[in-house]
Amino acid sequence: MKIAFVVAEFNSEVTAPMEERARSHAAALGVEVARVIHVPGVYDMGPIVKALLRREEIAGVVMIGAVIKGDTNHDELISHAIAQAGIALAIEFEKPVGLAITGPGMTDDQAVARIDNVKNGVEAVVRVARALAEIRR
C-alpha cells in the first residue's frame, strides 16, 4: 500500500519531527510513503490533498501540521476549515484523509508534547485504507 503526506512548513520546529515520526510509523506498519508534499501552512493543504487522492496508486493521505494559539481565534478558524476540507475530500474520493494536525488552542510547549500524535493520523489512514480494500474485494 502507498500513502502520501502533506506537511505544513509553518511551525516547522514541530512539523519536521512530526514528519519523521510519521515516516517511521508508516514503515513499522509496512506501508510505503510514496509522496511527501510540503505546503506553507495547513490552510494550503486542500488542493494538494485532492490532487494526491486523484492518483490511483495513493490509498490515502495524511495531513501533518501544528496550529498554535496566537492572539486571536485565527487558529480555530484554520483548524475547523482544514478538518472540514479533509473529510469532504475523503468522502468525495472514497479514500482516507488522516487529520494529523494538532491544535487549535495549543501553546508551543503543548505542540512539542503532541508530536507523537502524528502516529494516530498514519494509523487511521492505513486502517481505513485496508478496510476499504477489503470491502472492494
Short mmCIF file of N, CA and C in Angstrom, two decimals:
data_model
loop_
_atom_site.label_atom_id
_atom_site.label_comp_id
_atom_site.label_asym_id
_atom_site.label_seq_id
_atom_site.Cartn_x
_atom_site.Cartn_y
_atom_site.Cartn_z
N MET A 1 0.84 -1.18 0.00
CA MET A 1 0.00 0.00 0.00
C MET A 1 0.89 1.24 0.00
N LYS A 2 0.46 2.24 -0.76
CA LYS A 2 1.17 3.51 -0.84
C LYS A 2 0.28 4.62 -0.30
N ILE A 3 0.87 5.46 0.56
CA ILE A 3 0.16 6.63 1.08
C ILE A 3 1.01 7.86 0.81
N ALA A 4 0.43 9.02 1.08
CA ALA A 4 1.14 10.28 0.88
C ALA A 4 0.97 11.15 2.12
N PHE A 5 1.92 12.05 2.30
CA PHE A 5 1.86 13.04 3.37
C PHE A 5 1.80 14.43 2.75
N VAL A 6 1.02 15.30 3.36
CA VAL A 6 1.06 16.73 3.06
C VAL A 6 1.45 17.39 4.38
N VAL A 7 2.58 18.09 4.36
CA VAL A 7 3.18 18.61 5.59
C VAL A 7 3.25 20.13 5.53
N ALA A 8 2.73 20.77 6.57
CA ALA A 8 2.80 22.23 6.67
C ALA A 8 4.20 22.64 7.10
N GLU A 9 4.74 23.65 6.44
CA GLU A 9 6.04 24.20 6.82
C GLU A 9 5.93 25.17 7.99
N PHE A 10 4.76 25.80 8.15
CA PHE A 10 4.56 26.72 9.26
C PHE A 10 4.69 25.93 10.55
N ASN A 11 5.39 26.44 11.52
CA ASN A 11 5.71 25.75 12.77
C ASN A 11 6.58 24.52 12.50
N SER A 12 7.55 24.67 11.61
CA SER A 12 8.40 23.55 11.19
C SER A 12 9.19 22.93 12.33
N GLU A 13 9.41 23.68 13.40
CA GLU A 13 10.11 23.11 14.55
C GLU A 13 9.30 21.97 15.17
N VAL A 14 8.01 21.94 14.86
CA VAL A 14 7.12 20.86 15.31
C VAL A 14 6.81 19.92 14.15
N THR A 15 6.53 20.46 12.97
CA THR A 15 6.08 19.60 11.87
C THR A 15 7.21 18.76 11.27
N ALA A 16 8.44 19.22 11.32
CA ALA A 16 9.56 18.41 10.81
C ALA A 16 9.72 17.12 11.62
N PRO A 17 9.76 17.18 12.96
CA PRO A 17 9.82 15.92 13.70
C PRO A 17 8.53 15.10 13.57
N MET A 18 7.40 15.76 13.36
CA MET A 18 6.17 15.02 13.12
C MET A 18 6.31 14.18 11.85
N GLU A 19 6.84 14.80 10.80
CA GLU A 19 7.03 14.08 9.54
C GLU A 19 7.95 12.87 9.73
N GLU A 20 9.04 13.06 10.45
CA GLU A 20 9.98 11.95 10.70
C GLU A 20 9.29 10.80 11.42
N ARG A 21 8.52 11.12 12.44
CA ARG A 21 7.83 10.07 13.20
C ARG A 21 6.74 9.41 12.37
N ALA A 22 6.09 10.18 11.53
CA ALA A 22 5.06 9.60 10.64
C ALA A 22 5.70 8.62 9.66
N ARG A 23 6.85 8.98 9.11
CA ARG A 23 7.57 8.07 8.20
C ARG A 23 7.94 6.77 8.90
N SER A 24 8.47 6.89 10.11
CA SER A 24 8.86 5.70 10.88
C SER A 24 7.66 4.82 11.18
N HIS A 25 6.56 5.45 11.54
CA HIS A 25 5.36 4.67 11.88
C HIS A 25 4.79 3.98 10.64
N ALA A 26 4.79 4.66 9.52
CA ALA A 26 4.33 4.04 8.28
C ALA A 26 5.19 2.83 7.94
N ALA A 27 6.49 2.96 8.09
CA ALA A 27 7.39 1.84 7.82
C ALA A 27 7.10 0.67 8.76
N ALA A 28 6.85 0.97 10.02
CA ALA A 28 6.54 -0.07 11.01
C ALA A 28 5.24 -0.80 10.65
N LEU A 29 4.34 -0.08 9.98
CA LEU A 29 3.06 -0.68 9.56
C LEU A 29 3.18 -1.38 8.21
N GLY A 30 4.35 -1.33 7.60
CA GLY A 30 4.55 -1.97 6.31
C GLY A 30 3.97 -1.21 5.15
N VAL A 31 3.92 0.10 5.27
CA VAL A 31 3.30 0.96 4.26
C VAL A 31 4.36 1.87 3.64
N GLU A 32 4.30 2.04 2.34
CA GLU A 32 5.22 2.93 1.64
C GLU A 32 4.67 4.35 1.60
N VAL A 33 5.51 5.30 1.95
CA VAL A 33 5.17 6.71 1.80
C VAL A 33 5.66 7.11 0.41
N ALA A 34 4.74 7.14 -0.54
CA ALA A 34 5.09 7.35 -1.95
C ALA A 34 5.36 8.81 -2.28
N ARG A 35 4.69 9.72 -1.60
CA ARG A 35 4.85 11.15 -1.89
C ARG A 35 4.79 11.94 -0.59
N VAL A 36 5.63 12.95 -0.48
CA VAL A 36 5.58 13.92 0.61
C VAL A 36 5.62 15.29 -0.04
N ILE A 37 4.57 16.05 0.18
CA ILE A 37 4.49 17.40 -0.38
C ILE A 37 4.44 18.39 0.77
N HIS A 38 5.30 19.39 0.71
CA HIS A 38 5.31 20.45 1.73
C HIS A 38 4.54 21.65 1.21
N VAL A 39 3.73 22.23 2.08
CA VAL A 39 2.95 23.42 1.76
C VAL A 39 3.23 24.48 2.82
N PRO A 40 2.94 25.75 2.54
CA PRO A 40 3.24 26.79 3.52
C PRO A 40 2.57 26.57 4.88
N GLY A 41 1.26 26.31 4.87
CA GLY A 41 0.54 26.12 6.13
C GLY A 41 -0.60 25.14 5.96
N VAL A 42 -1.27 24.80 7.05
CA VAL A 42 -2.33 23.80 6.98
C VAL A 42 -3.49 24.25 6.09
N TYR A 43 -3.76 25.53 6.04
CA TYR A 43 -4.86 26.03 5.22
C TYR A 43 -4.62 25.77 3.73
N ASP A 44 -3.36 25.60 3.35
CA ASP A 44 -2.98 25.41 1.95
C ASP A 44 -3.03 23.95 1.49
N MET A 45 -3.42 23.05 2.34
CA MET A 45 -3.37 21.62 2.04
C MET A 45 -4.43 21.13 1.07
N GLY A 46 -5.60 21.71 1.07
CA GLY A 46 -6.74 21.18 0.32
C GLY A 46 -6.46 20.79 -1.12
N PRO A 47 -5.96 21.69 -1.96
CA PRO A 47 -5.76 21.33 -3.36
C PRO A 47 -4.70 20.25 -3.56
N ILE A 48 -3.70 20.21 -2.69
CA ILE A 48 -2.66 19.19 -2.79
C ILE A 48 -3.22 17.83 -2.40
N VAL A 49 -3.99 17.80 -1.31
CA VAL A 49 -4.63 16.55 -0.89
C VAL A 49 -5.52 16.03 -2.02
N LYS A 50 -6.29 16.90 -2.62
CA LYS A 50 -7.18 16.49 -3.71
C LYS A 50 -6.40 15.91 -4.89
N ALA A 51 -5.32 16.57 -5.27
CA ALA A 51 -4.51 16.07 -6.39
C ALA A 51 -3.91 14.70 -6.07
N LEU A 52 -3.48 14.51 -4.84
CA LEU A 52 -2.92 13.22 -4.45
C LEU A 52 -3.99 12.13 -4.44
N LEU A 53 -5.17 12.44 -3.96
CA LEU A 53 -6.25 11.46 -3.92
C LEU A 53 -6.68 11.03 -5.32
N ARG A 54 -6.49 11.88 -6.30
CA ARG A 54 -6.81 11.53 -7.68
C ARG A 54 -5.90 10.44 -8.23
N ARG A 55 -4.72 10.30 -7.66
CA ARG A 55 -3.74 9.33 -8.14
C ARG A 55 -4.17 7.93 -7.69
N GLU A 56 -4.30 7.05 -8.65
CA GLU A 56 -4.81 5.71 -8.37
C GLU A 56 -3.95 4.94 -7.37
N GLU A 57 -2.63 5.13 -7.45
CA GLU A 57 -1.73 4.36 -6.58
C GLU A 57 -1.73 4.84 -5.13
N ILE A 58 -2.27 6.01 -4.85
CA ILE A 58 -2.29 6.55 -3.49
C ILE A 58 -3.56 6.07 -2.79
N ALA A 59 -3.38 5.31 -1.73
CA ALA A 59 -4.51 4.74 -0.99
C ALA A 59 -5.09 5.71 0.04
N GLY A 60 -4.32 6.71 0.44
CA GLY A 60 -4.79 7.70 1.41
C GLY A 60 -3.73 8.75 1.65
N VAL A 61 -4.15 9.82 2.30
CA VAL A 61 -3.26 10.97 2.54
C VAL A 61 -3.33 11.35 4.02
N VAL A 62 -2.17 11.65 4.59
CA VAL A 62 -2.09 12.14 5.96
C VAL A 62 -1.72 13.62 5.92
N MET A 63 -2.56 14.45 6.52
CA MET A 63 -2.28 15.89 6.63
C MET A 63 -1.54 16.11 7.96
N ILE A 64 -0.34 16.68 7.88
CA ILE A 64 0.51 16.86 9.05
C ILE A 64 0.76 18.34 9.28
N GLY A 65 0.40 18.80 10.49
CA GLY A 65 0.61 20.20 10.82
C GLY A 65 0.39 20.47 12.29
N ALA A 66 0.71 21.68 12.70
CA ALA A 66 0.52 22.12 14.09
C ALA A 66 -0.03 23.53 14.06
N VAL A 67 -1.21 23.71 14.65
CA VAL A 67 -1.85 25.01 14.69
C VAL A 67 -1.76 25.52 16.13
N ILE A 68 -0.89 26.50 16.33
CA ILE A 68 -0.60 27.02 17.66
C ILE A 68 -1.39 28.30 17.90
N LYS A 69 -1.88 28.44 19.11
CA LYS A 69 -2.70 29.59 19.50
C LYS A 69 -1.91 30.88 19.40
N GLY A 70 -2.55 31.87 18.80
CA GLY A 70 -1.97 33.21 18.73
C GLY A 70 -2.79 34.17 19.57
N ASP A 71 -2.79 35.43 19.19
CA ASP A 71 -3.50 36.45 19.94
C ASP A 71 -4.98 36.52 19.60
N THR A 72 -5.40 35.84 18.53
CA THR A 72 -6.80 35.87 18.11
C THR A 72 -7.32 34.44 18.01
N ASN A 73 -8.52 34.27 17.47
CA ASN A 73 -9.10 32.94 17.27
C ASN A 73 -8.80 32.39 15.88
N HIS A 74 -7.83 32.96 15.21
CA HIS A 74 -7.46 32.53 13.87
C HIS A 74 -7.13 31.03 13.83
N ASP A 75 -6.50 30.52 14.88
CA ASP A 75 -6.14 29.10 14.93
C ASP A 75 -7.37 28.20 14.87
N GLU A 76 -8.45 28.63 15.50
CA GLU A 76 -9.69 27.85 15.46
C GLU A 76 -10.29 27.85 14.06
N LEU A 77 -10.31 28.99 13.42
CA LEU A 77 -10.84 29.11 12.06
C LEU A 77 -10.08 28.19 11.10
N ILE A 78 -8.77 28.24 11.15
CA ILE A 78 -7.93 27.44 10.27
C ILE A 78 -8.13 25.96 10.53
N SER A 79 -8.13 25.56 11.79
CA SER A 79 -8.28 24.14 12.15
C SER A 79 -9.61 23.57 11.68
N HIS A 80 -10.68 24.32 11.92
CA HIS A 80 -12.00 23.84 11.51
C HIS A 80 -12.11 23.75 9.99
N ALA A 81 -11.56 24.74 9.30
CA ALA A 81 -11.65 24.75 7.83
C ALA A 81 -10.93 23.55 7.22
N ILE A 82 -9.73 23.24 7.69
CA ILE A 82 -8.99 22.14 7.08
C ILE A 82 -9.57 20.79 7.48
N ALA A 83 -10.11 20.69 8.67
CA ALA A 83 -10.76 19.44 9.07
C ALA A 83 -11.97 19.17 8.18
N GLN A 84 -12.77 20.19 7.92
CA GLN A 84 -13.93 20.03 7.04
C GLN A 84 -13.51 19.68 5.63
N ALA A 85 -12.46 20.33 5.14
CA ALA A 85 -11.97 20.03 3.79
C ALA A 85 -11.47 18.59 3.71
N GLY A 86 -10.77 18.14 4.73
CA GLY A 86 -10.25 16.78 4.74
C GLY A 86 -11.34 15.73 4.68
N ILE A 87 -12.37 15.87 5.48
CA ILE A 87 -13.45 14.87 5.48
C ILE A 87 -14.23 14.94 4.17
N ALA A 88 -14.43 16.13 3.64
CA ALA A 88 -15.14 16.26 2.36
C ALA A 88 -14.37 15.56 1.24
N LEU A 89 -13.05 15.71 1.23
CA LEU A 89 -12.25 15.04 0.20
C LEU A 89 -12.23 13.53 0.39
N ALA A 90 -12.19 13.09 1.63
CA ALA A 90 -12.22 11.65 1.90
C ALA A 90 -13.51 11.03 1.38
N ILE A 91 -14.61 11.70 1.59
CA ILE A 91 -15.90 11.20 1.13
C ILE A 91 -15.98 11.25 -0.39
N GLU A 92 -15.53 12.36 -0.98
CA GLU A 92 -15.57 12.51 -2.43
C GLU A 92 -14.77 11.42 -3.14
N PHE A 93 -13.59 11.11 -2.65
CA PHE A 93 -12.70 10.17 -3.33
C PHE A 93 -12.76 8.76 -2.75
N GLU A 94 -13.51 8.58 -1.69
CA GLU A 94 -13.63 7.28 -1.02
C GLU A 94 -12.26 6.72 -0.66
N LYS A 95 -11.41 7.61 -0.13
CA LYS A 95 -10.08 7.26 0.37
C LYS A 95 -9.88 8.01 1.68
N PRO A 96 -9.13 7.43 2.61
CA PRO A 96 -8.95 8.10 3.89
C PRO A 96 -8.03 9.32 3.81
N VAL A 97 -8.39 10.33 4.59
CA VAL A 97 -7.57 11.51 4.77
C VAL A 97 -7.37 11.65 6.28
N GLY A 98 -6.15 11.44 6.72
CA GLY A 98 -5.84 11.47 8.14
C GLY A 98 -5.58 12.88 8.63
N LEU A 99 -6.19 13.21 9.74
CA LEU A 99 -6.02 14.53 10.34
C LEU A 99 -4.94 14.44 11.42
N ALA A 100 -3.70 14.57 11.01
CA ALA A 100 -2.58 14.58 11.93
C ALA A 100 -2.13 16.02 12.14
N ILE A 101 -3.12 16.87 12.40
CA ILE A 101 -2.89 18.29 12.66
C ILE A 101 -3.27 18.53 14.11
N THR A 102 -2.29 18.91 14.90
CA THR A 102 -2.57 19.19 16.30
C THR A 102 -3.03 20.63 16.46
N GLY A 103 -3.82 20.87 17.49
CA GLY A 103 -4.39 22.19 17.73
C GLY A 103 -5.85 22.16 17.39
N PRO A 104 -6.56 23.23 17.52
CA PRO A 104 -6.12 24.58 17.89
C PRO A 104 -5.99 24.73 19.41
N GLY A 105 -5.63 25.94 19.80
CA GLY A 105 -5.58 26.29 21.21
C GLY A 105 -4.32 25.84 21.93
N MET A 106 -3.32 25.36 21.21
CA MET A 106 -2.10 24.86 21.84
C MET A 106 -1.07 25.97 22.02
N THR A 107 -0.29 25.81 23.07
CA THR A 107 0.91 26.62 23.24
C THR A 107 2.04 25.92 22.48
N ASP A 108 3.18 26.59 22.38
CA ASP A 108 4.35 25.98 21.75
C ASP A 108 4.75 24.70 22.49
N ASP A 109 4.75 24.75 23.81
CA ASP A 109 5.14 23.58 24.60
C ASP A 109 4.16 22.43 24.40
N GLN A 110 2.88 22.73 24.33
CA GLN A 110 1.88 21.68 24.10
C GLN A 110 2.05 21.07 22.72
N ALA A 111 2.40 21.88 21.74
CA ALA A 111 2.61 21.37 20.39
C ALA A 111 3.77 20.39 20.37
N VAL A 112 4.85 20.72 21.04
CA VAL A 112 6.01 19.83 21.10
C VAL A 112 5.63 18.53 21.81
N ALA A 113 4.86 18.64 22.87
CA ALA A 113 4.45 17.45 23.64
C ALA A 113 3.54 16.54 22.82
N ARG A 114 2.92 17.05 21.78
CA ARG A 114 1.97 16.27 20.98
C ARG A 114 2.55 15.78 19.65
N ILE A 115 3.84 15.89 19.47
CA ILE A 115 4.47 15.47 18.21
C ILE A 115 4.13 14.01 17.88
N ASP A 116 4.18 13.14 18.87
CA ASP A 116 3.89 11.72 18.63
C ASP A 116 2.46 11.45 18.19
N ASN A 117 1.56 12.40 18.39
CA ASN A 117 0.16 12.21 17.97
C ASN A 117 0.04 12.01 16.46
N VAL A 118 1.07 12.37 15.71
CA VAL A 118 1.05 12.17 14.26
C VAL A 118 0.84 10.70 13.91
N LYS A 119 1.29 9.82 14.78
CA LYS A 119 1.13 8.39 14.54
C LYS A 119 -0.35 8.01 14.41
N ASN A 120 -1.21 8.71 15.14
CA ASN A 120 -2.65 8.41 15.07
C ASN A 120 -3.20 8.66 13.67
N GLY A 121 -2.75 9.73 13.02
CA GLY A 121 -3.21 10.03 11.67
C GLY A 121 -2.74 8.99 10.67
N VAL A 122 -1.51 8.54 10.81
CA VAL A 122 -0.98 7.50 9.93
C VAL A 122 -1.74 6.20 10.15
N GLU A 123 -1.92 5.85 11.40
CA GLU A 123 -2.64 4.62 11.76
C GLU A 123 -4.06 4.63 11.19
N ALA A 124 -4.74 5.75 11.31
CA ALA A 124 -6.11 5.85 10.81
C ALA A 124 -6.16 5.66 9.30
N VAL A 125 -5.27 6.31 8.58
CA VAL A 125 -5.25 6.18 7.11
C VAL A 125 -5.01 4.73 6.71
N VAL A 126 -4.05 4.09 7.34
CA VAL A 126 -3.72 2.71 6.98
C VAL A 126 -4.88 1.78 7.30
N ARG A 127 -5.46 1.91 8.47
CA ARG A 127 -6.56 1.01 8.86
C ARG A 127 -7.78 1.20 7.97
N VAL A 128 -8.12 2.45 7.66
CA VAL A 128 -9.29 2.70 6.81
C VAL A 128 -9.01 2.25 5.38
N ALA A 129 -7.81 2.50 4.88
CA ALA A 129 -7.47 2.06 3.52
C ALA A 129 -7.55 0.53 3.43
N ARG A 130 -7.08 -0.15 4.43
CA ARG A 130 -7.15 -1.62 4.43
C ARG A 130 -8.60 -2.10 4.50
N ALA A 131 -9.41 -1.43 5.30
CA ALA A 131 -10.83 -1.80 5.40
C ALA A 131 -11.53 -1.57 4.06
N LEU A 132 -11.25 -0.46 3.40
CA LEU A 132 -11.84 -0.19 2.10
C LEU A 132 -11.41 -1.21 1.06
N ALA A 133 -10.14 -1.61 1.10
CA ALA A 133 -9.65 -2.62 0.16
C ALA A 133 -10.39 -3.94 0.39
N GLU A 134 -10.64 -4.26 1.63
CA GLU A 134 -11.37 -5.49 1.96
C GLU A 134 -12.82 -5.43 1.44
N ILE A 135 -13.46 -4.30 1.62
CA ILE A 135 -14.84 -4.13 1.16
C ILE A 135 -14.91 -4.23 -0.36
N ARG A 136 -13.92 -3.73 -1.05
CA ARG A 136 -13.94 -3.69 -2.53
C ARG A 136 -13.59 -5.02 -3.17
N ARG A 137 -13.16 -5.99 -2.38
CA ARG A 137 -12.81 -7.31 -2.95
C ARG A 137 -14.02 -8.06 -3.38
#
